[in-house]
PDB file of C-alpha atoms and ligand atoms in Angstrom:
ATOM      1  CA  MET D1384     -74.836  -4.286 113.172  1.00  0.00           C
ATOM      2  CA  GLU D1385     -72.549  -7.296 113.662  1.00  0.00           C
ATOM      3  CA  TYR D1386     -70.570  -8.550 110.681  1.00  0.00           C
ATOM      4  CA  LYS D1387     -69.087 -12.004 110.172  1.00  0.00           C
ATOM      5  CA  ASN D1388     -66.334 -11.005 107.749  1.00  0.00           C
ATOM      6  CA  LEU D1389     -65.731  -7.362 108.638  1.00  0.00           C
ATOM      7  CA  ILE D1390     -64.659  -5.308 111.612  1.00  0.00           C
ATOM      8  CA  VAL D1391     -66.573  -2.036 111.543  1.00  0.00           C
ATOM      9  CA  GLU D1392     -65.727   0.625 114.111  1.00  0.00           C
ATOM     10  CA  ILE D1393     -66.227   4.345 114.594  1.00  0.00           C
ATOM     11  CA  LYS D1394     -63.689   6.404 116.546  1.00  0.00           C
ATOM     12  CA  ASP D1395     -63.599  10.199 116.797  1.00  0.00           C
ATOM     13  CA  GLY D1396     -65.570  10.797 113.603  1.00  0.00           C
ATOM     14  CA  ILE D1397     -63.627   8.249 111.550  1.00  0.00           C
ATOM     15  CA  GLY D1398     -65.239   5.023 110.352  1.00  0.00           C
ATOM     16  CA  PHE D1399     -63.105   1.905 109.907  1.00  0.00           C
ATOM     17  CA  LEU D1400     -64.153  -0.871 107.561  1.00  0.00           C
ATOM     18  CA  LYS D1401     -61.707  -3.732 107.903  1.00  0.00           C
ATOM     19  CA  ILE D1402     -61.992  -6.891 105.807  1.00  0.00           C
ATOM     20  CA  ASN D1403     -61.551  -9.701 108.315  1.00  0.00           C
ATOM     21  CA  ARG D1404     -60.800 -13.064 106.683  1.00  0.00           C
ATOM     22  CA  PRO D1405     -57.037 -13.137 107.281  1.00  0.00           C
ATOM     23  CA  LYS D1406     -56.783 -16.934 106.871  1.00  0.00           C
ATOM     24  CA  ALA D1407     -57.906 -16.490 103.237  1.00  0.00           C
ATOM     25  CA  LEU D1408     -55.861 -13.287 102.887  1.00  0.00           C
ATOM     26  CA  ASN D1409     -59.153 -11.378 103.170  1.00  0.00           C
ATOM     27  CA  ALA D1410     -60.464 -12.782  99.846  1.00  0.00           C
ATOM     28  CA  LEU D1411     -63.906 -11.453  98.957  1.00  0.00           C
ATOM     29  CA  ASN D1412     -66.638 -14.103  98.947  1.00  0.00           C
ATOM     30  CA  SER D1413     -70.288 -13.200  98.248  1.00  0.00           C
ATOM     31  CA  GLU D1414     -71.073 -12.856 101.926  1.00  0.00           C
ATOM     32  CA  THR D1415     -68.217 -10.376 102.440  1.00  0.00           C
ATOM     33  CA  LEU D1416     -69.262  -8.385  99.379  1.00  0.00           C
ATOM     34  CA  ALA D1417     -72.823  -8.130 100.705  1.00  0.00           C
ATOM     35  CA  GLU D1418     -71.479  -7.060 104.104  1.00  0.00           C
ATOM     36  CA  ILE D1419     -69.294  -4.345 102.524  1.00  0.00           C
ATOM     37  CA  GLY D1420     -72.431  -2.952 100.872  1.00  0.00           C
ATOM     38  CA  HIS D1421     -74.324  -2.952 104.189  1.00  0.00           C
ATOM     39  CA  ALA D1422     -71.459  -1.484 106.184  1.00  0.00           C
ATOM     40  CA  GLY D1423     -70.885   1.188 103.535  1.00  0.00           C
ATOM     41  CA  ASN D1424     -74.534   2.236 103.735  1.00  0.00           C
ATOM     42  CA  GLU D1425     -74.424   2.184 107.540  1.00  0.00           C
ATOM     43  CA  LEU D1426     -71.303   4.398 107.703  1.00  0.00           C
ATOM     44  CA  ASN D1427     -72.731   6.679 105.029  1.00  0.00           C
ATOM     45  CA  ALA D1428     -75.931   7.225 106.994  1.00  0.00           C
ATOM     46  CA  ASN D1429     -74.104   7.926 110.265  1.00  0.00           C
ATOM     47  CA  LYS D1430     -73.710  11.696 110.594  1.00  0.00           C
ATOM     48  CA  ASN D1431     -70.939  11.318 113.149  1.00  0.00           C
ATOM     49  CA  VAL D1432     -68.715   9.665 110.545  1.00  0.00           C
ATOM     50  CA  ARG D1433     -66.795  12.212 108.463  1.00  0.00           C
ATOM     51  CA  VAL D1434     -64.160   9.990 106.803  1.00  0.00           C
ATOM     52  CA  VAL D1435     -63.969   6.240 106.185  1.00  0.00           C
ATOM     53  CA  ILE D1436     -60.818   4.105 106.109  1.00  0.00           C
ATOM     54  CA  VAL D1437     -60.920   0.735 104.339  1.00  0.00           C
ATOM     55  CA  THR D1438     -58.183  -1.767 105.165  1.00  0.00           C
ATOM     56  CA  GLY D1439     -57.446  -5.460 105.646  1.00  0.00           C
ATOM     57  CA  GLU D1440     -56.975  -7.413 108.878  1.00  0.00           C
ATOM     58  CA  GLY D1441     -53.564  -8.948 109.482  1.00  0.00           C
ATOM     59  CA  ASP D1442     -50.093  -8.004 108.400  1.00  0.00           C
ATOM     60  CA  LYS D1443     -50.011  -9.604 104.977  1.00  0.00           C
ATOM     61  CA  ALA D1444     -52.977  -8.662 102.844  1.00  0.00           C
ATOM     62  CA  PHE D1445     -55.327  -5.822 102.119  1.00  0.00           C
ATOM     63  CA  VAL D1446     -57.440  -8.206 100.019  1.00  0.00           C
ATOM     64  CA  ALA D1447     -55.933 -10.970  97.821  1.00  0.00           C
ATOM     65  CA  GLY D1448     -58.848 -10.878  95.376  1.00  0.00           C
ATOM     66  CA  ALA D1449     -62.277 -12.253  94.856  1.00  0.00           C
ATOM     67  CA  ASP D1450     -62.609 -15.680  96.480  1.00  0.00           C
ATOM     68  CA  ILE D1451     -61.253 -18.116  93.900  1.00  0.00           C
ATOM     69  CA  MET D1452     -62.568 -21.113  95.873  1.00  0.00           C
ATOM     70  CA  GLU D1453     -66.118 -19.741  95.611  1.00  0.00           C
ATOM     71  CA  MET D1454     -65.736 -18.650  91.980  1.00  0.00           C
ATOM     72  CA  LYS D1455     -64.127 -21.720  90.484  1.00  0.00           C
ATOM     73  CA  ASP D1456     -67.344 -23.718  89.878  1.00  0.00           C
ATOM     74  CA  LEU D1457     -69.688 -20.841  89.035  1.00  0.00           C
ATOM     75  CA  THR D1458     -71.972 -21.024  86.008  1.00  0.00           C
ATOM     76  CA  ALA D1459     -72.151 -18.029  83.667  1.00  0.00           C
ATOM     77  CA  LEU D1460     -75.320 -16.819  85.366  1.00  0.00           C
ATOM     78  CA  GLU D1461     -73.852 -17.256  88.835  1.00  0.00           C
ATOM     79  CA  GLY D1462     -70.696 -15.446  87.636  1.00  0.00           C
ATOM     80  CA  ALA D1463     -72.804 -12.508  86.473  1.00  0.00           C
ATOM     81  CA  ALA D1464     -74.617 -12.432  89.850  1.00  0.00           C
ATOM     82  CA  PHE D1465     -71.274 -12.556  91.682  1.00  0.00           C
ATOM     83  CA  SER D1466     -69.957  -9.716  89.553  1.00  0.00           C
ATOM     84  CA  GLN D1467     -73.105  -7.690  90.244  1.00  0.00           C
ATOM     85  CA  ARG D1468     -72.701  -8.194  94.007  1.00  0.00           C
ATOM     86  CA  GLY D1469     -69.140  -6.926  93.622  1.00  0.00           C
ATOM     87  CA  HIS D1470     -70.278  -3.885  91.651  1.00  0.00           C
ATOM     88  CA  GLU D1471     -72.862  -3.059  94.316  1.00  0.00           C
ATOM     89  CA  ALA D1472     -70.212  -3.188  97.063  1.00  0.00           C
ATOM     90  CA  MET D1473     -67.688  -1.101  95.101  1.00  0.00           C
ATOM     91  CA  ASN D1474     -70.295   1.435  93.973  1.00  0.00           C
ATOM     92  CA  THR D1475     -71.483   1.883  97.564  1.00  0.00           C
ATOM     93  CA  LEU D1476     -67.953   2.941  98.546  1.00  0.00           C
ATOM     94  CA  GLU D1477     -67.422   5.097  95.467  1.00  0.00           C
ATOM     95  CA  ASN D1478     -70.724   6.925  95.982  1.00  0.00           C
ATOM     96  CA  MET D1479     -70.438   7.497  99.723  1.00  0.00           C
ATOM     97  CA  GLU D1480     -71.096  11.094 100.667  1.00  0.00           C
ATOM     98  CA  LYS D1481     -67.833  11.230 102.597  1.00  0.00           C
ATOM     99  CA  PRO D1482     -64.220  10.555 101.654  1.00  0.00           C
ATOM    100  CA  VAL D1483     -63.120   6.924 101.645  1.00  0.00           C
ATOM    101  CA  ILE D1484     -59.399   6.180 101.953  1.00  0.00           C
ATOM    102  CA  ALA D1485     -57.914   2.778 101.144  1.00  0.00           C
ATOM    103  CA  ALA D1486     -55.043   1.891 103.489  1.00  0.00           C
ATOM    104  CA  VAL D1487     -53.398  -0.868 101.458  1.00  0.00           C
ATOM    105  CA  ASN D1488     -51.420  -2.881 103.989  1.00  0.00           C
ATOM    106  CA  GLY D1489     -50.253  -5.789 101.793  1.00  0.00           C
ATOM    107  CA  PHE D1490     -51.519  -7.750  98.785  1.00  0.00           C
ATOM    108  CA  ALA D1491     -54.215  -5.876  96.818  1.00  0.00           C
ATOM    109  CA  LEU D1492     -54.837  -8.243  93.945  1.00  0.00           C
ATOM    110  CA  GLY D1493     -57.727  -8.629  91.542  1.00  0.00           C
ATOM    111  CA  GLY D1494     -60.951  -7.818  93.373  1.00  0.00           C
ATOM    112  CA  GLY D1495     -58.813  -6.422  96.212  1.00  0.00           C
ATOM    113  CA  PHE D1496     -57.174  -3.924  93.881  1.00  0.00           C
ATOM    114  CA  GLU D1497     -60.631  -3.093  92.520  1.00  0.00           C
ATOM    115  CA  LEU D1498     -61.873  -2.493  96.074  1.00  0.00           C
ATOM    116  CA  ALA D1499     -58.993  -0.054  96.658  1.00  0.00           C
ATOM    117  CA  LEU D1500     -59.702   1.690  93.342  1.00  0.00           C
ATOM    118  CA  ALA D1501     -63.343   2.214  94.352  1.00  0.00           C
ATOM    119  CA  CYS D1502     -62.087   4.286  97.297  1.00  0.00           C
ATOM    120  CA  ASP D1503     -61.282   7.963  96.747  1.00  0.00           C
ATOM    121  CA  PHE D1504     -57.564   7.341  96.968  1.00  0.00           C
ATOM    122  CA  ILE D1505     -54.944   4.918  98.161  1.00  0.00           C
ATOM    123  CA  TYR D1506     -52.169   5.159 100.738  1.00  0.00           C
ATOM    124  CA  ALA D1507     -50.009   2.048 100.511  1.00  0.00           C
ATOM    125  CA  SER D1508     -47.487   0.301 102.722  1.00  0.00           C
ATOM    126  CA  ASP D1509     -44.057  -0.048 101.147  1.00  0.00           C
ATOM    127  CA  LYS D1510     -44.671  -3.811 101.391  1.00  0.00           C
ATOM    128  CA  ALA D1511     -47.873  -3.651  99.320  1.00  0.00           C
ATOM    129  CA  LYS D1512     -48.165  -5.579  96.074  1.00  0.00           C
ATOM    130  CA  LEU D1513     -50.873  -4.608  93.609  1.00  0.00           C
ATOM    131  CA  GLY D1514     -52.097  -6.087  90.363  1.00  0.00           C
ATOM    132  CA  PHE D1515     -54.776  -7.739  88.281  1.00  0.00           C
ATOM    133  CA  PRO D1516     -53.988 -11.487  88.107  1.00  0.00           C
ATOM    134  CA  GLU D1517     -57.433 -12.274  86.660  1.00  0.00           C
ATOM    135  CA  THR D1518     -56.162 -13.014  83.135  1.00  0.00           C
ATOM    136  CA  THR D1519     -53.839 -15.656  84.635  1.00  0.00           C
ATOM    137  CA  LEU D1520     -57.047 -17.338  85.886  1.00  0.00           C
ATOM    138  CA  GLY D1521     -58.842 -17.189  82.547  1.00  0.00           C
ATOM    139  CA  ILE D1522     -61.110 -14.257  83.420  1.00  0.00           C
ATOM    140  CA  HIS D1523     -60.738 -10.484  83.561  1.00  0.00           C
ATOM    141  CA  PRO D1524     -61.372  -7.879  86.288  1.00  0.00           C
ATOM    142  CA  GLY D1525     -65.077  -7.997  87.069  1.00  0.00           C
ATOM    143  CA  PHE D1526     -65.581  -5.529  89.906  1.00  0.00           C
ATOM    144  CA  GLY D1527     -65.035  -2.340  87.904  1.00  0.00           C
ATOM    145  CA  GLY D1528     -61.256  -2.629  87.452  1.00  0.00           C
ATOM    146  CA  THR D1529     -61.226  -2.292  83.660  1.00  0.00           C
ATOM    147  CA  GLN D1530     -63.140   0.974  83.975  1.00  0.00           C
ATOM    148  CA  ARG D1531     -61.569   2.553  87.061  1.00  0.00           C
ATOM    149  CA  ALA D1532     -57.945   1.653  86.265  1.00  0.00           C
ATOM    150  CA  ALA D1533     -58.228   2.964  82.702  1.00  0.00           C
ATOM    151  CA  LYS D1534     -59.631   6.261  83.946  1.00  0.00           C
ATOM    152  CA  LEU D1535     -56.839   6.650  86.493  1.00  0.00           C
ATOM    153  CA  VAL D1536     -53.768   5.653  84.499  1.00  0.00           C
ATOM    154  CA  GLY D1537     -54.924   5.784  80.865  1.00  0.00           C
ATOM    155  CA  LEU D1538     -55.792   3.006  78.462  1.00  0.00           C
ATOM    156  CA  ALA D1539     -52.290   1.741  77.645  1.00  0.00           C
ATOM    157  CA  LYS D1540     -51.075   1.351  81.249  1.00  0.00           C
ATOM    158  CA  ALA D1541     -54.347  -0.277  82.288  1.00  0.00           C
ATOM    159  CA  LYS D1542     -54.123  -2.705  79.365  1.00  0.00           C
ATOM    160  CA  GLU D1543     -50.502  -3.558  80.201  1.00  0.00           C
ATOM    161  CA  LEU D1544     -51.415  -4.323  83.824  1.00  0.00           C
ATOM    162  CA  ILE D1545     -54.500  -6.357  82.937  1.00  0.00           C
ATOM    163  CA  PHE D1546     -53.151  -8.258  79.897  1.00  0.00           C
ATOM    164  CA  THR D1547     -49.931  -9.292  81.686  1.00  0.00           C
ATOM    165  CA  GLY D1548     -51.533  -9.996  85.089  1.00  0.00           C
ATOM    166  CA  LYS D1549     -48.248  -8.819  86.601  1.00  0.00           C
ATOM    167  CA  THR D1550     -47.916  -7.662  90.188  1.00  0.00           C
ATOM    168  CA  ILE D1551     -46.313  -4.279  90.849  1.00  0.00           C
ATOM    169  CA  ASN D1552     -44.950  -2.882  94.076  1.00  0.00           C
ATOM    170  CA  ALA D1553     -46.259   0.222  95.855  1.00  0.00           C
ATOM    171  CA  GLN D1554     -43.541   2.499  94.456  1.00  0.00           C
ATOM    172  CA  GLU D1555     -44.346   1.478  90.851  1.00  0.00           C
ATOM    173  CA  ALA D1556     -48.055   2.010  91.552  1.00  0.00           C
ATOM    174  CA  TYR D1557     -47.238   5.456  92.949  1.00  0.00           C
ATOM    175  CA  GLU D1558     -45.191   6.380  89.890  1.00  0.00           C
ATOM    176  CA  ILE D1559     -48.102   5.714  87.513  1.00  0.00           C
ATOM    177  CA  GLY D1560     -50.650   7.500  89.687  1.00  0.00           C
ATOM    178  CA  LEU D1561     -52.526   4.533  91.165  1.00  0.00           C
ATOM    179  CA  VAL D1562     -51.370   5.280  94.693  1.00  0.00           C
ATOM    180  CA  ASN D1563     -51.261   8.717  96.361  1.00  0.00           C
ATOM    181  CA  LYS D1564     -48.511   7.948  98.851  1.00  0.00           C
ATOM    182  CA  VAL D1565     -46.190   5.108  99.833  1.00  0.00           C
ATOM    183  CA  VAL D1566     -45.586   4.842 103.564  1.00  0.00           C
ATOM    184  CA  PRO D1567     -43.232   2.646 105.643  1.00  0.00           C
ATOM    185  CA  HIS D1568     -45.271  -0.438 106.560  1.00  0.00           C
ATOM    186  CA  ASP D1569     -45.353   0.144 110.323  1.00  0.00           C
ATOM    187  CA  GLN D1570     -46.406   3.783 109.879  1.00  0.00           C
ATOM    188  CA  LEU D1571     -49.285   3.183 107.468  1.00  0.00           C
ATOM    189  CA  MET D1572     -52.157   3.600 109.922  1.00  0.00           C
ATOM    190  CA  THR D1573     -50.503   6.584 111.663  1.00  0.00           C
ATOM    191  CA  GLU D1574     -50.160   8.378 108.317  1.00  0.00           C
ATOM    192  CA  VAL D1575     -53.660   7.469 107.165  1.00  0.00           C
ATOM    193  CA  LEU D1576     -55.151   8.600 110.472  1.00  0.00           C
ATOM    194  CA  ALA D1577     -53.317  11.948 110.200  1.00  0.00           C
ATOM    195  CA  LEU D1578     -54.690  12.368 106.675  1.00  0.00           C
ATOM    196  CA  ALA D1579     -58.220  11.416 107.785  1.00  0.00           C
ATOM    197  CA  GLU D1580     -57.977  13.869 110.674  1.00  0.00           C
ATOM    198  CA  LYS D1581     -56.948  16.686 108.316  1.00  0.00           C
ATOM    199  CA  ILE D1582     -59.986  15.959 106.124  1.00  0.00           C
ATOM    200  CA  ARG D1583     -62.324  15.441 109.111  1.00  0.00           C
ATOM    201  CA  THR D1584     -61.924  19.022 110.309  1.00  0.00           C
ATOM    202  CA  ASN D1585     -62.960  20.534 106.937  1.00  0.00           C
ATOM    203  CA  GLY D1586     -66.550  21.299 105.942  1.00  0.00           C
ATOM    204  CA  PRO D1587     -68.341  17.971 105.316  1.00  0.00           C
ATOM    205  CA  PHE D1588     -70.951  19.475 103.004  1.00  0.00           C
ATOM    206  CA  GLY D1589     -68.373  21.122 100.725  1.00  0.00           C
ATOM    207  CA  ILE D1590     -66.360  17.894 100.574  1.00  0.00           C
ATOM    208  CA  ARG D1591     -69.476  15.859  99.782  1.00  0.00           C
ATOM    209  CA  LEU D1592     -70.434  18.130  96.877  1.00  0.00           C
ATOM    210  CA  ALA D1593     -66.834  18.320  95.631  1.00  0.00           C
ATOM    211  CA  LYS D1594     -66.706  14.514  95.567  1.00  0.00           C
ATOM    212  CA  GLU D1595     -69.895  14.447  93.523  1.00  0.00           C
ATOM    213  CA  CYS D1596     -68.530  17.005  91.038  1.00  0.00           C
ATOM    214  CA  ILE D1597     -65.159  15.253  90.714  1.00  0.00           C
ATOM    215  CA  ASN D1598     -66.680  11.779  90.265  1.00  0.00           C
ATOM    216  CA  LYS D1599     -69.123  13.078  87.660  1.00  0.00           C
ATOM    217  CA  SER D1600     -66.331  14.891  85.779  1.00  0.00           C
ATOM    218  CA  LEU D1601     -65.441  11.514  84.280  1.00  0.00           C
ATOM    219  CA  SER D1602     -68.757  11.137  82.504  1.00  0.00           C
ATOM    220  CA  LEU D1603     -69.769  14.758  81.851  1.00  0.00           C
ATOM    221  CA  ALA D1604     -68.673  17.090  79.078  1.00  0.00           C
ATOM    222  CA  ASN D1605     -66.994  20.260  80.434  1.00  0.00           C
ATOM    223  CA  LYS D1606     -70.120  22.322  79.825  1.00  0.00           C
ATOM    224  CA  GLU D1607     -72.311  20.065  81.992  1.00  0.00           C
ATOM    225  CA  GLY D1608     -69.517  19.635  84.540  1.00  0.00           C
ATOM    226  CA  PHE D1609     -69.188  23.387  85.001  1.00  0.00           C
ATOM    227  CA  ALA D1610     -72.979  23.707  85.304  1.00  0.00           C
ATOM    228  CA  LEU D1611     -73.006  21.045  88.035  1.00  0.00           C
ATOM    229  CA  GLU D1612     -70.092  22.740  89.801  1.00  0.00           C
ATOM    230  CA  ALA D1613     -71.854  26.119  89.734  1.00  0.00           C
ATOM    231  CA  LYS D1614     -75.095  24.589  91.061  1.00  0.00           C
ATOM    232  CA  ASP D1615     -73.303  22.710  93.859  1.00  0.00           C
ATOM    233  CA  PHE D1616     -71.166  25.758  94.679  1.00  0.00           C
ATOM    234  CA  GLY D1617     -74.357  27.804  95.033  1.00  0.00           C
ATOM    235  CA  MET D1618     -75.823  25.124  97.275  1.00  0.00           C
ATOM    236  CA  CYS D1619     -72.889  25.541  99.707  1.00  0.00           C
ATOM    237  CA  PHE D1620     -74.242  29.021 100.469  1.00  0.00           C
ATOM    238  CA  ALA D1621     -77.439  27.466 101.829  1.00  0.00           C
ATOM    239  CA  THR D1622     -75.464  25.617 104.516  1.00  0.00           C
ATOM    240  CA  LYS D1623     -74.480  26.424 108.095  1.00  0.00           C
ATOM    241  CA  ASP D1624     -71.010  25.124 107.237  1.00  0.00           C
ATOM    242  CA  GLN D1625     -70.406  27.952 104.742  1.00  0.00           C
ATOM    243  CA  LYS D1626     -71.607  30.587 107.229  1.00  0.00           C
ATOM    244  CA  GLU D1627     -69.460  29.058 109.970  1.00  0.00           C
ATOM    245  CA  GLY D1628     -66.348  28.729 107.775  1.00  0.00           C
ATOM    246  CA  MET D1629     -66.429  32.312 106.549  1.00  0.00           C
ATOM    247  CA  THR D1630     -67.511  33.816 109.885  1.00  0.00           C
ATOM    248  CA  ALA D1631     -64.689  31.945 111.625  1.00  0.00           C
ATOM    249  CA  PHE D1632     -62.244  33.328 109.043  1.00  0.00           C
ATOM    250  CA  ALA D1633     -63.495  36.880 109.658  1.00  0.00           C
ATOM    251  CA  GLU D1634     -63.337  36.372 113.434  1.00  0.00           C
ATOM    252  CA  ARG D1635     -59.850  34.827 113.168  1.00  0.00           C
ATOM    253  CA  ARG D1636     -60.868  31.627 114.907  1.00  0.00           C
ATOM    254  CA  LYS D1637     -60.954  27.955 113.952  1.00  0.00           C
ATOM    255  CA  SER D1638     -64.199  26.744 112.338  1.00  0.00           C
ATOM    256  CA  THR D1639     -66.374  24.046 113.854  1.00  0.00           C
ATOM    257  CA  PHE D1640     -68.403  22.388 111.128  1.00  0.00           C
ATOM    258  CA  ILE D1641     -71.556  20.362 111.726  1.00  0.00           C
ATOM    259  CA  GLY D1642     -72.170  19.067 108.211  1.00  0.00           C
ATOM    260  CA  GLU D1643     -75.393  20.994 107.648  1.00  0.00           C
TER     261      GLU D1643
HETATM  262  N1  DAK E1753     -59.304 -16.589  97.017  1.00  0.00           N
HETATM  263  C1  DAK E1753     -59.427 -17.570  97.951  1.00  0.00           C
HETATM  264  N2  DAK E1753     -58.439 -17.912  98.803  1.00  0.00           N
HETATM  265  C2  DAK E1753     -57.282 -17.248  98.710  1.00  0.00           C
HETATM  266  C3  DAK E1753     -57.080 -16.210  97.752  1.00  0.00           C
HETATM  267  C4  DAK E1753     -58.165 -15.875  96.885  1.00  0.00           C
HETATM  268  N3  DAK E1753     -58.090 -14.886  95.997  1.00  0.00           N
HETATM  269  N4  DAK E1753     -55.820 -15.749  97.893  1.00  0.00           N
HETATM  270  C5  DAK E1753     -55.266 -16.460  98.890  1.00  0.00           C
HETATM  271  N5  DAK E1753     -56.137 -17.364  99.389  1.00  0.00           N
HETATM  272  C6  DAK E1753     -55.924 -18.323 100.447  1.00  0.00           C
HETATM  273  C7  DAK E1753     -55.035 -19.474  99.991  1.00  0.00           C
HETATM  274  O1  DAK E1753     -55.797 -20.436  99.322  1.00  0.00           O
HETATM  275  C8  DAK E1753     -54.496 -19.962 101.310  1.00  0.00           C
HETATM  276  O2  DAK E1753     -55.490 -20.743 101.942  1.00  0.00           O
HETATM  277  P1  DAK E1753     -55.103 -22.123 102.713  1.00  0.00           P
HETATM  278  O3  DAK E1753     -54.442 -22.963 101.701  1.00  0.00           O
HETATM  279  O4  DAK E1753     -54.185 -21.681 103.817  1.00  0.00           O
HETATM  280  O5  DAK E1753     -56.440 -22.637 103.185  1.00  0.00           O
HETATM  281  C9  DAK E1753     -54.333 -18.700 102.138  1.00  0.00           C
HETATM  282  O6  DAK E1753     -55.185 -17.723 101.506  1.00  0.00           O
HETATM  283  C10 DAK E1753     -52.907 -18.159 102.138  1.00  0.00           C
HETATM  284  O7  DAK E1753     -52.498 -18.029 100.777  1.00  0.00           O
HETATM  285  P2  DAK E1753     -51.104 -18.613 100.241  1.00  0.00           P
HETATM  286  O8  DAK E1753     -50.715 -19.844 101.005  1.00  0.00           O
HETATM  287  O9  DAK E1753     -51.239 -18.749  98.759  1.00  0.00           O
HETATM  288  O10 DAK E1753     -50.106 -17.426 100.636  1.00  0.00           O
HETATM  289  P3  DAK E1753     -48.748 -17.014  99.889  1.00  0.00           P
HETATM  290  O11 DAK E1753     -48.095 -16.037 100.776  1.00  0.00           O
HETATM  291  O12 DAK E1753     -47.983 -18.248  99.468  1.00  0.00           O
HETATM  292  O13 DAK E1753     -49.209 -16.281  98.551  1.00  0.00           O
HETATM  293  C11 DAK E1753     -50.562 -14.745  97.243  1.00  0.00           C
HETATM  294  C12 DAK E1753     -49.905 -15.042  98.634  1.00  0.00           C
HETATM  295  C13 DAK E1753     -51.451 -13.504  97.415  1.00  0.00           C
HETATM  296  C14 DAK E1753     -49.451 -14.399  96.240  1.00  0.00           C
HETATM  297  C15 DAK E1753     -51.348 -15.971  96.776  1.00  0.00           C
HETATM  298  O14 DAK E1753     -52.237 -16.374  97.825  1.00  0.00           O
HETATM  299  C16 DAK E1753     -52.174 -15.714  95.544  1.00  0.00           C
HETATM  300  O15 DAK E1753     -51.655 -15.683  94.427  1.00  0.00           O
HETATM  301  N6  DAK E1753     -53.488 -15.587  95.727  1.00  0.00           N
HETATM  302  C17 DAK E1753     -54.409 -15.421  94.639  1.00  0.00           C
HETATM  303  C18 DAK E1753     -54.329 -14.009  94.135  1.00  0.00           C
HETATM  304  C19 DAK E1753     -55.267 -13.819  92.956  1.00  0.00           C
HETATM  305  O16 DAK E1753     -55.118 -14.456  91.924  1.00  0.00           O
HETATM  306  N7  DAK E1753     -56.217 -12.904  93.143  1.00  0.00           N
HETATM  307  C20 DAK E1753     -57.180 -12.577  92.122  1.00  0.00           C
HETATM  308  C21 DAK E1753     -58.389 -13.382  92.346  1.00  0.00           C
HETATM  309  S1  DAK E1753     -59.471 -13.249  90.936  1.00  0.00           S
HETATM  310  C22 DAK E1753     -65.757 -11.414  88.098  1.00  0.00           C
HETATM  311  C23 DAK E1753     -65.846 -11.118  89.398  1.00  0.00           C
HETATM  312  C24 DAK E1753     -64.718 -10.819  90.088  1.00  0.00           C
HETATM  313  C25 DAK E1753     -63.495 -10.877  89.514  1.00  0.00           C
HETATM  314  C26 DAK E1753     -63.412 -11.190  88.203  1.00  0.00           C
HETATM  315  C27 DAK E1753     -64.526 -11.451  87.475  1.00  0.00           C
HETATM  316  N8  DAK E1753     -66.952 -11.739  87.395  1.00  0.00           N
HETATM  317  C28 DAK E1753     -67.836 -12.635  88.012  1.00  0.00           C
HETATM  318  C29 DAK E1753     -67.103 -11.268  86.063  1.00  0.00           C
HETATM  319  C30 DAK E1753     -62.330 -10.727  90.291  1.00  0.00           C
HETATM  320  C31 DAK E1753     -61.464 -11.772  90.288  1.00  0.00           C
HETATM  321  C32 DAK E1753     -60.374 -11.878  91.208  1.00  0.00           C
HETATM  322  O17 DAK E1753     -60.157 -11.102  92.087  1.00  0.00           O
END
């Protein structure tokens, strides 16, 4: 499918979803949010795609937020619909059956930060700037940021970031656990591709079930979480991937997984 505001590509088992509105620093308007949802579903359904990388076009921004020009005259009902469209896009990424890495190549502000937080983890350029400026605009994060940031860094840090609206650099974001790794700007894609490649060669089915267990750990009590883990672990033994992985180990060769 062709997208107006995205560049979507698949190369060697890795899907790329690039937000492509560089003149507006890749700000998310409703059309882009809808396209992210579609592209996410398309990449999810494609069996050849093992890992997805989300990034922004251009050298300056990952995504500088939800589109303020579109939002400024919204009514309350339209605001709620806009927020819902955002939730649908973010949830599509969060619930993909394959790992989704955010390669944050510049500004990740407001809705852009929320987009990165909906990915499984973030690698950031040392030039990246992250934050929630929403309260400086008279609103608050509306694409899941209050929930996802609090779960990642704890209530007090999330409140400090959101109440102040301050922007932090990649190193500060790394130190509080929002970012997995800070990379020199011109090496960001090389590092992210190496990471994606490492993940791509592992068993897709095991990764998919692990992602489900880890995501659900946030809402399940330990007892239910362990029950889910045991059920999913058992399910691995019904797959060709498990047979291949363990046979390859016994035969001292490299495994070739097919995701079944
Ligand atoms: N929306 C629309 N256009 C944007 C934009 C944005 N968020 N950010 C930048 N642009 C546009 C600028 O208007 C400018 O367009 P032209 O004037 O050239 O036409 C172009 O991108 C380049 O921007 P600048 O000229 O400002 O570039 P600078 O290098 O000087 O500054 C900046 C870069 C990132 C510091 C600055 O652009 C900036 O502060 N941008 C706004 C960042 C921001 O506040 N982001 C948060 C947006 S609010 C909700 C739903 C969603 C949300 C909340 C609630 N519900 C409905 C409940 C989420 C809200 C947000 O994300």
